[in-house]
Amino acid sequence: MKQTTQAAPAGQARDAFTSSFGVLAATLGSAVGLGNIWKFPYVTGANGGAGFLLVYLLATLLVGLPVMIAEIMLGRKAKADAVTTLRVLAPKGQYWWLIGAFGVVAAFLIMSFYSEVAAWVFAYVFKAISGDILSSDPARTSAAFGALVGDPVQSLLWQWGVLLFIGGILLLGVAKGIEAVTKKLMPILFVLLLVLGARSLMLPGAAQGLAFLFTPDFSKITAEVLLVAMGLAFFKLSIGMGTMMTYGSYFRDDQNIPVTTARVMSADLFVSMLAGIVVFPAVFTFGFKPEAGPSLLFITIPAVFASMPMGHLFMVLFFVLSAVAATGAMLSILEVPVSVMAGRFGISRTKATLINLGLLGVIGSTCALSNNVLAHVKLFGMTFFDLFDFVSSSILMPAGGIFLCLFVAWVWGREQMTAALSNDGSLQNRQVIRVLYWLLKFVTPVLILLVMLKGLGVF
Ligand code: PFF
């Protein structure tokens, strides 16, 4: 199996992305996933629509983009896993590597609930084939989803199936294969979303759906909404927890990091917007509730397909492609603990993968059972599923983001940052770097801190 993520021993060539397009596709493969198709529509729906969208866009630009650039930059510089990168780059005796360590914790929490949502998507591939979910009757599509998530055995088995599937890919060493497949299938997902979006825009509720998505109502923007929007920006771009640092370590030295990052961010936003344009017209046409929560995608999408020609076939394709997108993202989440474990403890990648999957099988099951036998078990008023989502997106990733900004701007310094982002002076991007430096030094960390403290009710 190819060793793709470990820090290479001294003197040994380290695997890296080979082409500029490869870098873009792989990074996009981590960013685009259930976050666009499932999470973006439901949190936008639950938080009032367009006002939330606006805040999310601002968070992506002022927080997401600078942090993502910083992370990729550090990873490329050190060419190692998240913990080692910060150990190598920080002055001796300082604890910046804890950002990587907390990233491992975040990866576990995210993977626990993400693999459950992926489980629903995988189950829906089969339900789509059999045709039993194809209906534009809200009562029927809701009942079908409820039956799946309410059944502990099905929920657990599908989740473990997903974990085995991901483990199988990693163990067979076909990471390259999956990357190649993802590269080919992703464009098909774009096209399918475009077709679906066009169909949705012809539905009678389209105007209402678009108004919900694009006409802001500022009264709905509370401190909590700000925190959720910022958390979504972190989750979407896979930042604040070492994933992009790890991916940055595979970047080529001549890659233009700010430009590549801006492209990934734009493409990612585009996919989320498309998902919103598919979901919300359907919500208003078929009488669903925009604030339905995590079930939103699973109850609205079948209704859109039920209302279009060849809907059955397209629906199967949609869930297959969503499963592919989820797989790419899950591989990148697992990459963080697997590479740290392999890099720090000197164990093989295979062993590290097996250990992590075993742990996830146990920890993740709390999320599989959150909608059924453990539904009444609440910590801080949340089920395990909601708690893991909240702690990762609203606490760990933003906190990781703050410390990354502080490390880059205050410890690593402007000179090193300028050299790293200009590829040692070969790129003419001094102005961009200057803006980024000031953002990272003051604006971004202060914004994250304020939103976190306000959203968590500290003041
Ligand atoms: N960005 C992924 C998505 O939106 O589906 C989720 C994700 C992947 C989060 C990787 C965190 C991560 F490290």
XYZ file of C-alpha atoms in Angstrom, residues 97-399:
303
model
C 0.930 21.028 18.491
C -2.133 20.794 20.705
C -4.053 22.284 17.762
C -3.306 19.021 15.935
C -4.173 16.932 18.987
C -7.557 18.635 19.369
C -7.980 18.154 15.628
C -7.832 14.418 16.236
C -10.616 14.737 18.805
C -12.682 16.822 16.372
C -12.113 14.232 13.649
C -13.542 11.525 15.911
C -16.591 13.544 16.831
C -17.294 14.515 13.233
C -16.731 11.059 11.857
C -19.117 9.639 14.467
C -22.120 11.561 13.224
C -20.972 11.960 9.628
C -20.739 8.205 9.160
C -24.320 7.936 10.412
C -25.603 10.478 7.899
C -23.558 8.656 5.257
C -25.281 5.495 6.486
C -28.657 7.052 5.665
C -27.372 8.017 2.211
C -26.089 4.502 1.530
C -29.380 3.029 2.733
C -31.225 5.460 0.486
C -29.303 4.180 -2.547
C -31.023 0.847 -2.021
C -34.353 2.365 -1.096
C -34.125 4.470 -4.247
C -33.484 1.381 -6.368
C -36.479 -0.416 -4.895
C -38.547 2.706 -5.491
C -40.323 2.741 -2.121
C -39.253 6.252 -1.251
C -40.270 7.781 -4.581
C -43.243 9.904 -3.579
C -44.270 13.541 -3.458
C -46.481 12.919 -0.443
C -44.721 14.508 2.582
C -46.338 12.010 4.923
C -44.864 9.089 2.984
C -41.336 10.412 2.543
C -41.204 11.491 6.204
C -42.456 8.107 7.357
C -39.861 6.290 5.231
C -37.049 8.350 6.759
C -38.467 7.988 10.261
C -38.620 4.207 9.877
C -34.938 4.082 8.948
C -33.522 6.349 11.658
C -35.916 5.054 14.293
C -34.677 1.496 13.886
C -31.535 0.917 15.993
C -30.518 -2.259 14.200
C -30.705 -0.748 10.729
C -28.996 2.453 11.873
C -26.115 0.574 13.450
C -25.664 -1.942 10.687
C -25.624 0.711 7.980
C -23.126 2.768 9.937
C -20.814 -0.155 10.516
C -21.202 -1.041 6.854
C -20.073 2.463 5.926
C -17.103 2.267 8.306
C -16.079 -1.103 6.858
C -16.412 0.289 3.365
C -14.174 3.249 4.189
C -11.737 0.954 5.993
C -11.696 -1.378 3.008
C -10.773 1.455 0.679
C -7.960 2.572 2.941
C -6.686 -0.950 3.560
C -6.743 -1.979 -0.061
C -4.625 1.055 -0.701
C -6.793 2.285 -3.488
C -6.738 5.838 -2.183
C -5.405 6.748 -5.599
C -8.256 4.819 -7.137
C -10.860 6.575 -5.073
C -9.249 9.879 -5.874
C -9.407 9.080 -9.569
C -13.007 7.896 -9.281
C -14.015 10.939 -7.249
C -12.438 13.192 -9.842
C -14.622 11.625 -12.516
C -17.816 11.356 -10.507
C -17.766 14.803 -8.934
C -18.469 16.569 -12.226
C -21.436 14.239 -12.718
C -22.766 15.295 -9.320
C -22.485 18.943 -10.408
C -24.388 18.201 -13.609
C -27.070 16.263 -11.780
C -27.503 19.086 -9.275
C -27.834 21.503 -12.193
C -30.545 19.334 -13.785
C -32.325 19.027 -10.454
C -31.998 22.743 -9.803
C -33.579 23.483 -13.195
C -36.418 21.090 -12.385
C -36.922 22.600 -8.952
C -37.076 26.094 -10.412
C -40.041 25.009 -12.527
C -42.036 23.892 -9.496
C -44.911 26.121 -8.376
C -43.199 26.908 -5.064
C -39.984 28.083 -6.741
C -40.532 31.807 -6.136
C -41.213 31.214 -2.459
C -38.206 28.936 -2.150
C -35.915 31.473 -3.784
C -37.303 34.292 -1.667
C -36.583 32.217 1.425
C -33.018 31.619 0.260
C -32.227 35.095 -1.035
C -34.319 37.720 0.783
C -32.727 38.327 4.154
C -34.749 38.932 7.273
C -32.255 40.452 9.675
C -34.461 39.943 12.698
C -33.669 36.226 12.476
C -29.929 36.787 12.966
C -29.238 36.066 16.609
C -25.906 35.393 18.340
C -26.615 31.689 18.069
C -27.268 31.962 14.353
C -23.913 33.704 13.936
C -22.164 30.842 15.705
C -23.923 28.190 13.633
C -23.037 30.033 10.408
C -19.407 30.333 11.396
C -19.324 26.692 12.461
C -20.725 25.747 9.072
C -17.937 27.699 7.360
C -15.355 25.674 9.318
C -17.110 22.376 8.705
C -17.610 23.069 5.029
C -13.991 23.920 4.313
C -12.669 21.114 6.564
C -10.577 23.601 8.557
C -9.522 24.277 12.142
C -8.745 20.617 12.840
C -5.718 19.706 10.751
C -7.376 18.217 7.675
C -6.256 20.955 5.347
C -2.846 20.986 6.995
C -2.492 17.322 6.171
C -3.678 17.924 2.601
C -1.384 20.936 2.364
C 1.501 18.599 3.071
C 0.827 16.944 -0.309
C 0.718 20.247 -2.186
C 3.401 20.849 -4.780
C 5.924 23.536 -4.014
C 4.991 25.531 -7.097
C 1.258 25.507 -6.331
C -0.279 28.942 -5.852
C -1.922 28.383 -2.453
C -4.122 31.530 -2.229
C -5.503 31.023 -5.747
C -6.142 27.301 -5.299
C -7.854 27.935 -1.977
C -10.061 30.666 -3.439
C -11.080 28.290 -6.235
C -11.950 25.509 -3.802
C -13.957 27.926 -1.688
C -15.902 29.250 -4.687
C -16.636 25.806 -6.098
C -17.754 24.634 -2.670
C -20.103 27.599 -2.278
C -21.471 26.954 -5.739
C -22.382 23.347 -4.878
C -24.079 24.442 -1.642
C -26.092 27.099 -3.453
C -27.185 24.546 -6.018
C -28.285 22.202 -3.251
C -30.285 25.067 -1.731
C -31.879 25.818 -5.085
C -32.901 22.166 -5.393
C -34.261 21.791 -1.877
C -36.147 25.018 -1.052
C -38.506 25.260 -4.035
C -39.463 21.659 -3.251
C -39.991 22.518 0.407
C -42.543 25.192 -0.466
C -44.164 23.267 -3.317
C -44.837 20.073 -1.429
C -45.627 21.584 1.949
C -42.540 20.549 3.891
C -41.156 22.683 6.694
C -37.844 24.465 5.988
C -36.886 23.977 9.617
C -37.362 20.200 9.481
C -33.745 19.669 10.593
C -31.434 16.816 9.595
C -34.253 14.969 7.829
C -34.786 17.799 5.309
C -32.779 16.374 2.409
C -34.138 12.868 2.836
C -37.766 13.911 2.791
C -37.677 16.627 0.122
C -35.383 15.110 -2.505
C -37.594 12.072 -3.230
C -40.483 14.478 -3.803
C -38.550 16.419 -6.437
C -37.646 13.212 -8.234
C -41.183 11.880 -7.995
C -42.342 14.938 -9.896
C -39.997 14.603 -12.859
C -39.607 12.303 -15.868
C -37.127 9.455 -15.323
C -37.163 10.490 -11.679
C -36.552 6.958 -10.444
C -33.313 6.604 -12.358
C -32.123 10.086 -11.435
C -32.873 9.490 -7.777
C -30.700 6.370 -7.705
C -27.931 8.335 -9.398
C -28.294 11.205 -6.931
C -27.871 9.022 -3.858
C -24.986 7.094 -5.434
C -23.177 10.355 -6.158
C -23.938 11.688 -2.690
C -22.442 8.495 -1.286
C -19.335 9.112 -3.388
C -19.065 12.714 -2.162
C -19.489 11.539 1.431
C -16.802 8.899 0.929
C -14.235 11.467 -0.269
C -14.940 13.669 2.745
C -14.817 10.759 5.206
C -11.448 9.610 3.876
C -10.105 13.099 4.564
C -11.564 13.207 8.086
C -9.957 9.867 8.931
C -6.707 11.058 7.407
C -6.131 13.293 10.447
C -6.058 10.627 13.208
C -4.559 7.957 10.965
C -1.642 10.143 9.875
C -1.042 11.480 13.382
C -1.094 7.994 14.876
C 1.151 6.541 12.194
C 3.474 9.557 12.263
C 3.781 9.957 16.019
C 3.677 6.370 17.249
C 5.570 4.857 14.378
C 2.930 2.227 13.653
C 1.911 1.178 10.164
C -0.852 2.967 8.349
C -2.825 -0.261 8.200
C -2.686 -0.686 11.963
C -3.541 2.961 12.557
C -6.547 2.662 10.234
C -7.820 -0.475 11.965
C -7.463 1.030 15.431
C -9.275 4.202 14.412
C -12.088 2.317 12.728
C -12.496 0.085 15.773
C -12.751 3.110 18.049
C -15.200 4.744 15.677
C -17.364 1.639 15.589
C -17.873 2.108 19.323
C -17.990 5.905 19.667
C -19.963 6.359 16.453
C -22.651 3.949 17.595
C -23.829 6.574 20.104
C -24.804 8.679 17.065
C -26.471 5.752 15.279
C -28.594 5.224 18.385
C -29.316 8.926 18.983
C -32.559 8.800 17.024
C -33.872 5.652 18.645
C -32.851 3.864 21.856
C -30.629 6.715 23.083
C -32.990 9.488 21.929
C -33.832 10.352 25.525
C -30.181 10.498 26.643
C -29.265 14.156 26.598
C -26.087 15.949 27.617
C -26.455 19.733 27.828
C -29.896 19.199 26.299
C -28.529 17.474 23.214
C -28.411 13.918 21.900
C -24.944 12.492 21.207
C -25.454 13.203 17.509
C -26.250 16.873 18.107
C -23.634 17.235 20.831
C -20.805 15.877 18.657
C -21.881 18.183 15.838
C -22.095 21.164 18.173
C -18.802 20.571 19.985
C -16.852 20.083 16.749
C -18.343 22.890 14.641
C -19.061 25.461 17.343
C -16.145 24.906 19.702
C -13.215 22.776 18.546
C -12.876 23.946 14.949
C -13.313 27.693 15.672
C -10.913 27.418 18.633
